mmCIF file of C-alpha atoms and ligand atoms in Angstrom:
data_model
loop_
_atom_site.group_PDB
_atom_site.id
_atom_site.type_symbol
_atom_site.label_atom_id
_atom_site.label_comp_id
_atom_site.label_asym_id
_atom_site.label_seq_id
_atom_site.Cartn_x
_atom_site.Cartn_y
_atom_site.Cartn_z
ATOM 1 C CA MET A 1 0.072 -0.241 0.065
ATOM 2 C CA ARG A 2 0.728 3.512 -0.559
ATOM 3 C CA ALA A 3 1.954 5.319 2.649
ATOM 4 C CA MET A 4 4.092 8.972 3.914
ATOM 5 C CA VAL A 5 6.320 7.821 6.508
ATOM 6 C CA LEU A 6 8.274 10.102 8.654
ATOM 7 C CA ASP A 7 11.947 8.145 8.898
ATOM 8 C CA LYS A 8 13.329 10.825 11.345
ATOM 9 C CA PRO A 9 11.973 14.045 12.348
ATOM 10 C CA ALA A 10 12.711 17.261 11.241
ATOM 11 C CA HIS A 11 12.659 15.445 7.640
ATOM 12 C CA PRO A 12 9.774 15.643 5.015
ATOM 13 C CA LEU A 13 7.647 12.425 4.978
ATOM 14 C CA GLN A 14 8.340 10.144 2.038
ATOM 15 C CA LEU A 15 5.943 8.395 -0.004
ATOM 16 C CA ARG A 16 6.458 4.817 -0.345
ATOM 17 C CA ASP A 17 5.344 1.549 -0.348
ATOM 18 C CA VAL A 18 4.747 -0.601 2.458
ATOM 19 C CA SER A 19 3.102 -3.929 3.686
ATOM 20 C CA LYS A 20 -0.799 -3.655 4.052
ATOM 21 C CA PRO A 21 -0.743 -3.916 7.850
ATOM 22 C CA ARG A 22 -2.845 -7.209 9.355
ATOM 23 C CA PRO A 23 -5.757 -6.921 12.017
ATOM 24 C CA GLY A 24 -4.798 -8.751 15.516
ATOM 25 C CA ARG A 25 -7.702 -10.076 17.436
ATOM 26 C CA GLY A 26 -10.161 -7.205 18.705
ATOM 27 C CA GLN A 27 -8.628 -5.128 15.881
ATOM 28 C CA LEU A 28 -9.770 -3.454 12.560
ATOM 29 C CA LEU A 29 -8.489 -3.324 9.329
ATOM 30 C CA VAL A 30 -9.318 0.012 7.607
ATOM 31 C CA ARG A 31 -9.406 1.479 4.257
ATOM 32 C CA VAL A 32 -8.837 4.685 5.011
ATOM 33 C CA SER A 33 -10.774 7.107 3.000
ATOM 34 C CA ALA A 34 -9.948 10.481 4.748
ATOM 35 C CA CYS A 35 -7.611 11.514 7.210
ATOM 36 C CA ALA A 36 -7.063 15.250 8.569
ATOM 37 C CA VAL A 37 -4.024 16.892 9.571
ATOM 38 C CA CYS A 38 -3.604 17.956 13.282
ATOM 39 C CA ARG A 39 -1.239 20.611 14.800
ATOM 40 C CA THR A 40 0.218 17.765 16.517
ATOM 41 C CA ASP A 41 1.308 16.096 13.402
ATOM 42 C CA LEU A 42 3.601 19.109 13.124
ATOM 43 C CA HIS A 43 4.744 18.906 16.103
ATOM 44 C CA VAL A 44 5.846 15.359 15.432
ATOM 45 C CA VAL A 45 7.153 15.985 12.421
ATOM 46 C CA ASP A 46 8.937 19.370 14.049
ATOM 47 C CA ASP A 47 10.695 16.715 16.798
ATOM 48 C CA GLN A 48 8.919 18.679 19.499
ATOM 49 C CA LEU A 49 6.828 15.316 21.125
ATOM 50 C CA PRO A 50 9.282 13.189 22.745
ATOM 51 C CA ASN A 51 9.433 9.267 21.124
ATOM 52 C CA PRO A 52 7.790 9.077 18.186
ATOM 53 C CA LYS A 53 7.590 5.560 16.657
ATOM 54 C CA LEU A 54 9.933 5.530 13.856
ATOM 55 C CA PRO A 55 9.495 4.814 11.210
ATOM 56 C CA LEU A 56 5.985 6.098 11.551
ATOM 57 C CA ILE A 57 2.889 6.808 9.657
ATOM 58 C CA LEU A 58 1.100 9.929 11.021
ATOM 59 C CA GLY A 59 -2.378 10.811 11.064
ATOM 60 C CA HIS A 60 -5.241 10.023 13.557
ATOM 61 C CA GLU A 61 -8.030 11.799 12.528
ATOM 62 C CA ILE A 62 -9.010 8.757 10.339
ATOM 63 C CA VAL A 63 -12.274 7.924 8.438
ATOM 64 C CA GLY A 64 -12.305 4.888 6.780
ATOM 65 C CA ARG A 65 -14.100 1.707 5.905
ATOM 66 C CA VAL A 66 -13.991 -1.661 7.483
ATOM 67 C CA GLU A 67 -12.570 -3.957 5.296
ATOM 68 C CA GLU A 68 -11.575 -7.221 8.074
ATOM 69 C CA ILE A 69 -11.779 -7.667 11.849
ATOM 70 C CA GLY A 70 -9.298 -9.722 13.167
ATOM 71 C CA LYS A 71 -9.574 -12.469 15.228
ATOM 72 C CA GLN A 72 -8.460 -15.664 16.882
ATOM 73 C CA ALA A 73 -8.651 -19.064 14.444
ATOM 74 C CA ASN A 74 -11.578 -20.564 13.835
ATOM 75 C CA SER A 75 -13.786 -17.516 16.235
ATOM 76 C CA LYS A 76 -16.652 -16.564 14.080
ATOM 77 C CA PHE A 77 -18.087 -15.485 17.705
ATOM 78 C CA GLU A 78 -16.238 -12.147 17.985
ATOM 79 C CA ILE A 79 -16.571 -10.828 14.386
ATOM 80 C CA ARG A 80 -20.373 -11.867 15.314
ATOM 81 C CA ASN A 81 -20.233 -9.590 18.628
ATOM 82 C CA SER A 82 -18.304 -6.748 17.468
ATOM 83 C CA LYS A 83 -19.355 -3.374 17.443
ATOM 84 C CA PHE A 84 -18.175 -2.782 13.709
ATOM 85 C CA GLN A 85 -19.192 -4.761 10.658
ATOM 86 C CA ILE A 86 -17.407 -5.079 7.559
ATOM 87 C CA GLY A 87 -18.225 -2.687 5.363
ATOM 88 C CA ASP A 88 -18.937 0.191 8.305
ATOM 89 C CA ARG A 89 -17.701 3.215 8.090
ATOM 90 C CA VAL A 90 -14.945 4.013 11.362
ATOM 91 C CA GLY A 91 -13.388 6.734 13.136
ATOM 92 C CA ILE A 92 -10.176 6.530 14.549
ATOM 93 C CA PRO A 93 -8.979 9.177 16.856
ATOM 94 C CA TRP A 94 -5.952 9.886 18.910
ATOM 95 C CA LEU A 95 -6.294 7.505 21.903
ATOM 96 C CA GLY A 96 -5.139 4.164 20.277
ATOM 97 C CA TRP A 97 -5.152 1.709 23.323
ATOM 98 C CA THR A 98 -4.966 1.469 27.350
ATOM 99 C CA ASP A 99 -4.186 -1.056 29.525
ATOM 100 C CA ASP A 100 -8.011 -0.822 31.519
ATOM 101 C CA ASN A 101 -6.002 -2.038 34.265
ATOM 102 C CA CYS A 102 -4.173 1.444 35.576
ATOM 103 C CA ALA A 103 -5.664 3.662 38.383
ATOM 104 C CA TYR A 104 -6.603 6.169 35.724
ATOM 105 C CA CYS A 105 -8.594 3.472 33.942
ATOM 106 C CA ARG A 106 -10.445 2.021 36.450
ATOM 107 C CA SER A 107 -11.523 5.580 37.898
ATOM 108 C CA GLY A 108 -13.117 6.939 34.106
ATOM 109 C CA ARG A 109 -9.861 8.968 33.377
ATOM 110 C CA GLU A 110 -8.311 6.555 30.761
ATOM 111 C CA ASN A 111 -7.237 9.527 28.820
ATOM 112 C CA LEU A 112 -4.175 9.708 31.850
ATOM 113 C CA CYS A 113 -3.087 6.095 31.011
ATOM 114 C CA ASP A 114 0.216 5.140 32.166
ATOM 115 C CA ARG A 115 0.746 2.805 29.075
ATOM 116 C CA ALA A 116 -1.496 4.262 26.958
ATOM 117 C CA ARG A 117 -0.398 4.112 22.906
ATOM 118 C CA PHE A 118 -1.493 6.918 20.396
ATOM 119 C CA THR A 119 -2.587 6.928 16.777
ATOM 120 C CA GLY A 120 -0.141 8.051 14.586
ATOM 121 C CA TYR A 121 2.431 8.791 17.315
ATOM 122 C CA THR A 122 3.440 5.411 18.885
ATOM 123 C CA ILE A 123 1.382 3.167 16.778
ATOM 124 C CA ASP A 124 1.170 4.148 13.332
ATOM 125 C CA GLY A 125 -2.191 5.571 11.929
ATOM 126 C CA GLY A 126 -4.354 6.969 8.581
ATOM 127 C CA TYR A 127 -1.339 8.913 5.986
ATOM 128 C CA ALA A 128 -1.777 5.863 4.435
ATOM 129 C CA GLU A 129 -3.917 3.766 2.034
ATOM 130 C CA TYR A 130 -5.330 1.240 4.913
ATOM 131 C CA THR A 131 -4.312 1.330 8.845
ATOM 132 C CA VAL A 132 -5.357 -1.277 11.647
ATOM 133 C CA ALA A 133 -7.193 0.250 14.691
ATOM 134 C CA ASP A 134 -8.467 -0.948 18.456
ATOM 135 C CA ALA A 135 -12.371 -1.457 17.874
ATOM 136 C CA ARG A 136 -12.687 -0.953 21.272
ATOM 137 C CA TYR A 137 -10.997 2.603 20.801
ATOM 138 C CA CYS A 138 -13.089 3.604 17.207
ATOM 139 C CA PHE A 139 -16.132 5.882 16.854
ATOM 140 C CA HIS A 140 -19.243 4.851 15.114
ATOM 141 C CA LEU A 141 -19.351 8.613 13.405
ATOM 142 C CA PRO A 142 -22.779 10.985 12.533
ATOM 143 C CA ASP A 143 -24.547 10.164 8.916
ATOM 144 C CA ARG A 144 -25.231 13.824 8.252
ATOM 145 C CA TYR A 145 -21.559 14.583 7.762
ATOM 146 C CA THR A 146 -19.646 13.250 4.358
ATOM 147 C CA ASP A 147 -15.938 11.546 5.060
ATOM 148 C CA VAL A 148 -13.873 15.041 4.597
ATOM 149 C CA GLU A 149 -16.317 16.751 7.133
ATOM 150 C CA VAL A 150 -15.694 14.353 9.608
ATOM 151 C CA ALA A 151 -12.360 13.896 10.220
ATOM 152 C CA PRO A 152 -11.711 17.043 11.199
ATOM 153 C CA LEU A 153 -13.827 16.425 14.379
ATOM 154 C CA LEU A 154 -12.132 13.767 15.471
ATOM 155 C CA CYS A 155 -9.240 15.840 16.943
ATOM 156 C CA ALA A 156 -10.224 19.339 17.128
ATOM 157 C CA GLY A 157 -13.557 17.978 17.858
ATOM 158 C CA LEU A 158 -12.853 15.722 20.233
ATOM 159 C CA ILE A 159 -10.084 17.346 22.312
ATOM 160 C CA GLY A 160 -11.552 20.777 21.940
ATOM 161 C CA TYR A 161 -14.686 19.234 23.785
ATOM 162 C CA ARG A 162 -12.729 18.088 26.018
ATOM 163 C CA SER A 163 -11.102 21.537 27.102
ATOM 164 C CA TYR A 164 -14.946 22.839 26.636
ATOM 165 C CA ARG A 165 -16.272 21.014 29.465
ATOM 166 C CA LYS A 166 -13.291 21.622 31.793
ATOM 167 C CA THR A 167 -15.123 25.128 31.631
ATOM 168 C CA GLY A 168 -18.155 23.582 33.525
ATOM 169 C CA ASP A 169 -20.617 26.265 33.544
ATOM 170 C CA ALA A 170 -18.282 29.279 32.541
ATOM 171 C CA ARG A 171 -21.022 31.826 31.267
ATOM 172 C CA ARG A 172 -18.507 34.308 30.051
ATOM 173 C CA LEU A 173 -16.056 31.790 27.633
ATOM 174 C CA GLY A 174 -12.691 33.320 26.435
ATOM 175 C CA ILE A 175 -10.987 31.787 23.541
ATOM 176 C CA TYR A 176 -7.289 32.662 22.282
ATOM 177 C CA GLY A 177 -6.395 31.162 18.968
ATOM 178 C CA PHE A 178 -8.959 31.126 16.929
ATOM 179 C CA GLY A 179 -7.997 28.322 14.763
ATOM 180 C CA ASN A 180 -10.096 24.877 13.871
ATOM 181 C CA ALA A 181 -10.287 23.259 16.785
ATOM 182 C CA ALA A 182 -11.723 27.085 18.190
ATOM 183 C CA HIS A 183 -13.903 27.223 15.768
ATOM 184 C CA LEU A 184 -15.513 23.975 16.263
ATOM 185 C CA ILE A 185 -16.184 24.467 19.889
ATOM 186 C CA ALA A 186 -17.124 28.050 19.267
ATOM 187 C CA GLN A 187 -20.247 27.027 17.495
ATOM 188 C CA ILE A 188 -21.387 24.566 20.557
ATOM 189 C CA ALA A 189 -20.434 27.199 23.291
ATOM 190 C CA LEU A 190 -23.439 29.541 21.500
ATOM 191 C CA TYR A 191 -25.472 26.552 20.724
ATOM 192 C CA GLU A 192 -25.517 26.313 24.604
ATOM 193 C CA GLY A 193 -25.803 29.947 25.186
ATOM 194 C CA ARG A 194 -22.557 30.888 26.717
ATOM 195 C CA ASP A 195 -21.085 34.229 25.690
ATOM 196 C CA LEU A 196 -18.213 34.112 23.533
ATOM 197 C CA PHE A 197 -15.473 36.198 23.618
ATOM 198 C CA VAL A 198 -12.147 35.835 20.824
ATOM 199 C CA PHE A 199 -8.874 36.609 21.132
ATOM 200 C CA THR A 200 -6.476 36.590 18.314
ATOM 201 C CA ARG A 201 -2.987 37.503 17.325
ATOM 202 C CA PRO A 202 -2.738 41.431 17.757
ATOM 203 C CA GLY A 203 -4.152 42.906 14.983
ATOM 204 C CA ASP A 204 -5.760 40.183 12.837
ATOM 205 C CA VAL A 205 -8.838 41.697 12.351
ATOM 206 C CA ALA A 206 -10.170 39.937 9.587
ATOM 207 C CA THR A 207 -10.671 36.813 12.022
ATOM 208 C CA GLN A 208 -11.410 39.105 14.724
ATOM 209 C CA ASN A 209 -14.423 39.744 11.858
ATOM 210 C CA ASP A 210 -14.735 36.072 11.837
ATOM 211 C CA ALA A 211 -15.526 35.368 14.971
ATOM 212 C CA LYS A 212 -17.703 38.646 15.351
ATOM 213 C CA LYS A 213 -19.653 37.096 12.568
ATOM 214 C CA LEU A 214 -19.971 33.545 14.115
ATOM 215 C CA GLY A 215 -21.370 34.907 16.972
ATOM 216 C CA ALA A 216 -19.137 36.747 19.425
ATOM 217 C CA VAL A 217 -19.733 39.196 21.754
ATOM 218 C CA TRP A 218 -16.567 40.511 21.749
ATOM 219 C CA ALA A 219 -13.052 39.708 19.417
ATOM 220 C CA GLY A 220 -10.127 41.731 19.958
ATOM 221 C CA GLY A 221 -5.991 40.834 20.022
ATOM 222 C CA SER A 222 -4.533 38.834 22.470
ATOM 223 C CA ASP A 223 -2.779 41.518 24.305
ATOM 224 C CA GLU A 224 -6.243 43.334 24.935
ATOM 225 C CA MET A 225 -8.616 43.248 28.054
ATOM 226 C CA PRO A 226 -12.201 41.910 27.223
ATOM 227 C CA SER A 227 -14.828 44.131 27.757
ATOM 228 C CA GLU A 228 -16.004 42.246 30.463
ATOM 229 C CA LYS A 229 -13.787 39.418 33.219
ATOM 230 C CA LEU A 230 -13.927 35.885 32.388
ATOM 231 C CA ASP A 231 -15.466 33.093 33.487
ATOM 232 C CA ALA A 232 -13.060 30.923 31.510
ATOM 233 C CA ALA A 233 -10.295 31.317 28.872
ATOM 234 C CA ILE A 234 -9.371 27.920 26.683
ATOM 235 C CA ILE A 235 -6.213 28.571 25.182
ATOM 236 C CA PHE A 236 -5.907 26.639 22.020
ATOM 237 C CA ALA A 237 -2.690 28.458 20.634
ATOM 238 C CA SER A 238 0.938 27.048 21.375
ATOM 239 C CA VAL A 239 2.077 30.329 23.245
ATOM 240 C CA GLY A 240 2.728 30.174 26.970
ATOM 241 C CA PRO A 241 2.647 33.948 27.395
ATOM 242 C CA LEU A 242 -0.715 33.692 26.878
ATOM 243 C CA VAL A 243 -1.409 31.594 30.140
ATOM 244 C CA PRO A 244 -0.692 34.662 32.735
ATOM 245 C CA ALA A 245 -2.160 36.650 29.741
ATOM 246 C CA ALA A 246 -5.524 34.692 30.177
ATOM 247 C CA LEU A 247 -5.148 34.809 33.839
ATOM 248 C CA HIS A 248 -5.407 38.180 34.158
ATOM 249 C CA ALA A 249 -9.008 38.212 32.407
ATOM 250 C CA LEU A 250 -10.436 35.789 34.485
ATOM 251 C CA ALA A 251 -12.998 36.903 37.311
ATOM 252 C CA LYS A 252 -12.704 35.223 40.588
ATOM 253 C CA ARG A 253 -13.370 31.702 40.589
ATOM 254 C CA GLY A 254 -12.105 31.982 36.797
ATOM 255 C CA ILE A 255 -10.275 28.834 34.895
ATOM 256 C CA VAL A 256 -7.652 28.794 32.146
ATOM 257 C CA VAL A 257 -7.632 25.963 30.257
ATOM 258 C CA CYS A 258 -4.448 24.944 28.092
ATOM 259 C CA GLY A 259 -5.702 22.946 25.115
ATOM 260 C CA GLY A 260 -2.971 21.784 23.642
ATOM 261 C CA ILE A 261 -0.291 19.347 23.638
ATOM 262 C CA HIS A 262 2.835 21.268 23.437
ATOM 263 C CA MET A 263 2.910 25.249 24.311
ATOM 264 C CA SER A 264 6.266 27.191 25.010
ATOM 265 C CA ASP A 265 7.413 28.339 28.436
ATOM 266 C CA ILE A 266 5.002 30.267 30.650
ATOM 267 C CA PRO A 267 6.465 33.399 32.115
ATOM 268 C CA SER A 268 5.973 34.238 35.798
ATOM 269 C CA PHE A 269 3.139 36.134 36.459
ATOM 270 C CA PRO A 270 2.083 37.738 39.896
ATOM 271 C CA TYR A 271 0.248 35.720 42.488
ATOM 272 C CA ALA A 272 -2.837 38.284 42.968
ATOM 273 C CA ASP A 273 -3.625 36.873 39.168
ATOM 274 C CA LEU A 274 -4.163 32.949 40.881
ATOM 275 C CA TRP A 275 -5.461 34.278 44.028
ATOM 276 C CA GLU A 276 -9.578 34.306 44.784
ATOM 277 C CA GLU A 277 -9.067 30.435 43.475
ATOM 278 C CA ARG A 278 -8.487 30.950 39.883
ATOM 279 C CA ILE A 279 -7.536 27.185 38.233
ATOM 280 C CA ILE A 280 -4.899 26.934 35.479
ATOM 281 C CA THR A 281 -5.588 23.239 33.951
ATOM 282 C CA SER A 282 -4.202 21.335 30.650
ATOM 283 C CA VAL A 283 -6.343 19.025 28.892
ATOM 284 C CA ALA A 284 -3.719 15.310 28.152
ATOM 285 C CA ASN A 285 -5.595 13.198 25.237
ATOM 286 C CA LEU A 286 -9.597 11.648 25.316
ATOM 287 C CA THR A 287 -11.442 9.528 26.739
ATOM 288 C CA ARG A 288 -14.097 7.388 24.345
ATOM 289 C CA ARG A 289 -17.148 9.031 26.830
ATOM 290 C CA ASP A 290 -15.676 12.409 25.369
ATOM 291 C CA GLY A 291 -16.629 10.823 21.706
ATOM 292 C CA GLU A 292 -19.364 9.179 22.246
ATOM 293 C CA GLU A 293 -20.781 12.580 23.547
ATOM 294 C CA PHE A 294 -19.512 14.809 21.430
ATOM 295 C CA PHE A 295 -20.440 12.759 18.252
ATOM 296 C CA ALA A 296 -23.809 12.960 19.746
ATOM 297 C CA LEU A 297 -23.717 16.523 20.246
ATOM 298 C CA ALA A 298 -22.101 17.855 16.967
ATOM 299 C CA PRO A 299 -25.146 17.081 14.367
ATOM 300 C CA ARG A 300 -28.069 18.772 16.740
ATOM 301 C CA VAL A 301 -25.872 22.109 16.442
ATOM 302 C CA PRO A 302 -24.172 20.932 13.728
ATOM 303 C CA VAL A 303 -20.737 21.853 13.916
ATOM 304 C CA GLN A 304 -19.541 23.144 10.724
ATOM 305 C CA THR A 305 -16.076 22.540 9.637
ATOM 306 C CA LYS A 306 -13.465 24.036 7.147
ATOM 307 C CA MET A 307 -11.352 21.952 5.349
ATOM 308 C CA GLU A 308 -9.003 22.143 2.384
ATOM 309 C CA THR A 309 -8.217 18.570 1.178
ATOM 310 C CA PHE A 310 -4.764 17.256 -0.767
ATOM 311 C CA ALA A 311 -3.765 14.072 -2.275
ATOM 312 C CA LEU A 312 -1.749 11.193 0.128
ATOM 313 C CA GLU A 313 1.222 12.677 -1.918
ATOM 314 C CA GLU A 314 0.735 16.257 -0.822
ATOM 315 C CA ALA A 315 0.779 15.400 3.055
ATOM 316 C CA ASN A 316 4.475 17.662 2.937
ATOM 317 C CA THR A 317 2.642 20.441 1.252
ATOM 318 C CA ALA A 318 -0.140 20.207 3.557
ATOM 319 C CA LEU A 319 2.257 20.233 7.167
ATOM 320 C CA ASN A 320 4.217 23.328 5.174
ATOM 321 C CA ARG A 321 0.833 25.367 4.359
ATOM 322 C CA PHE A 322 -0.068 24.990 8.313
ATOM 323 C CA ARG A 323 3.325 25.614 9.572
ATOM 324 C CA ALA A 324 3.372 28.528 7.628
ATOM 325 C CA GLY A 325 -0.690 29.513 8.574
ATOM 326 C CA GLU A 326 -1.466 29.452 4.726
ATOM 327 C CA LEU A 327 -4.373 27.145 5.322
ATOM 328 C CA LYS A 328 -7.878 28.104 5.397
ATOM 329 C CA GLY A 329 -9.290 25.511 6.902
ATOM 330 C CA THR A 330 -8.220 21.707 8.299
ATOM 331 C CA ALA A 331 -6.020 20.072 6.208
ATOM 332 C CA VAL A 332 -7.408 16.646 4.828
ATOM 333 C CA LEU A 333 -5.908 14.182 3.079
ATOM 334 C CA THR A 334 -8.237 11.968 0.758
ATOM 335 C CA ILE A 335 -6.977 8.920 0.027
ATOM 336 C CA THR A 336 -9.563 6.602 -1.461
ATOM 337 C CA GLY A 337 -12.232 7.265 -2.725
HETATM 338 ZN ZN1 LIG B 1 -4.274 2.166 32.109
HETATM 339 ZN ZN1 LIG B 2 -4.573 16.030 17.299
#
């Protein structure tokens, strides 16, 4: 099969003919039709995340069709009882496997599993014609979306949703960095009646206008203070200095949620900005429950996605344009029709 392979961080992916993976017990062999490109993919390529599997097939926002269900020899039972059937559409997310056994898994926090494996990072992902995935961590996807439309929801949507849920019942919600995840979560926040405050790069009036058009009550630069104090802020940009900036914009008991896997260092700030029970937290990975909740909610809003499509062999172009901030929506690789 054709795959785009990362041999070494800080080097372009190589188009290569590799052998088609074979599904083990409980795994699905999936013919990939679309795979969205996430900022985490950039962090892996740019050597900002430790210890990726190498060589690696990136991609953890995968949509495809089940072609084969792995089983033990002579066991028809498992196929009949699988959550998926041959031909089903399936979504494969970042959380690829957990041990189901550590203290985190046993307390409903499988996103923090000590032995978790991650699609397109520590196991091969979807920048390829086929992939295998543990069926227990795959999702059925809402019918209203095409493969290309739904792919960006599998990470920007799911991990964005987890970040959003951490803000509890915050009425005045700030979002720092208005990229793909922010755009999806803003739609849910507005649907749920939150007042939305959007912070962009200073001077990015075009994005501020987009945010207002979507329904934000206020939009401005990240160097500005909002028109009201915030009950919560989510930071989607990987820029550490935004943490004290967001903290400074919070009302008492407010929370700052860092939604990314990587961020530059956070500068020091006065304790007075944390005082009065303000909270800083991060969000790591996702649980299957996040996915089930999000995929039930998204079609009701309905959350709309913006995409730019690329062929599989154009993955380097997609990554380069993402890094340069030149994309108008989430890059989605379209792989098999
Ligand atoms: Zn675990
Ligand atoms: Zn991602």
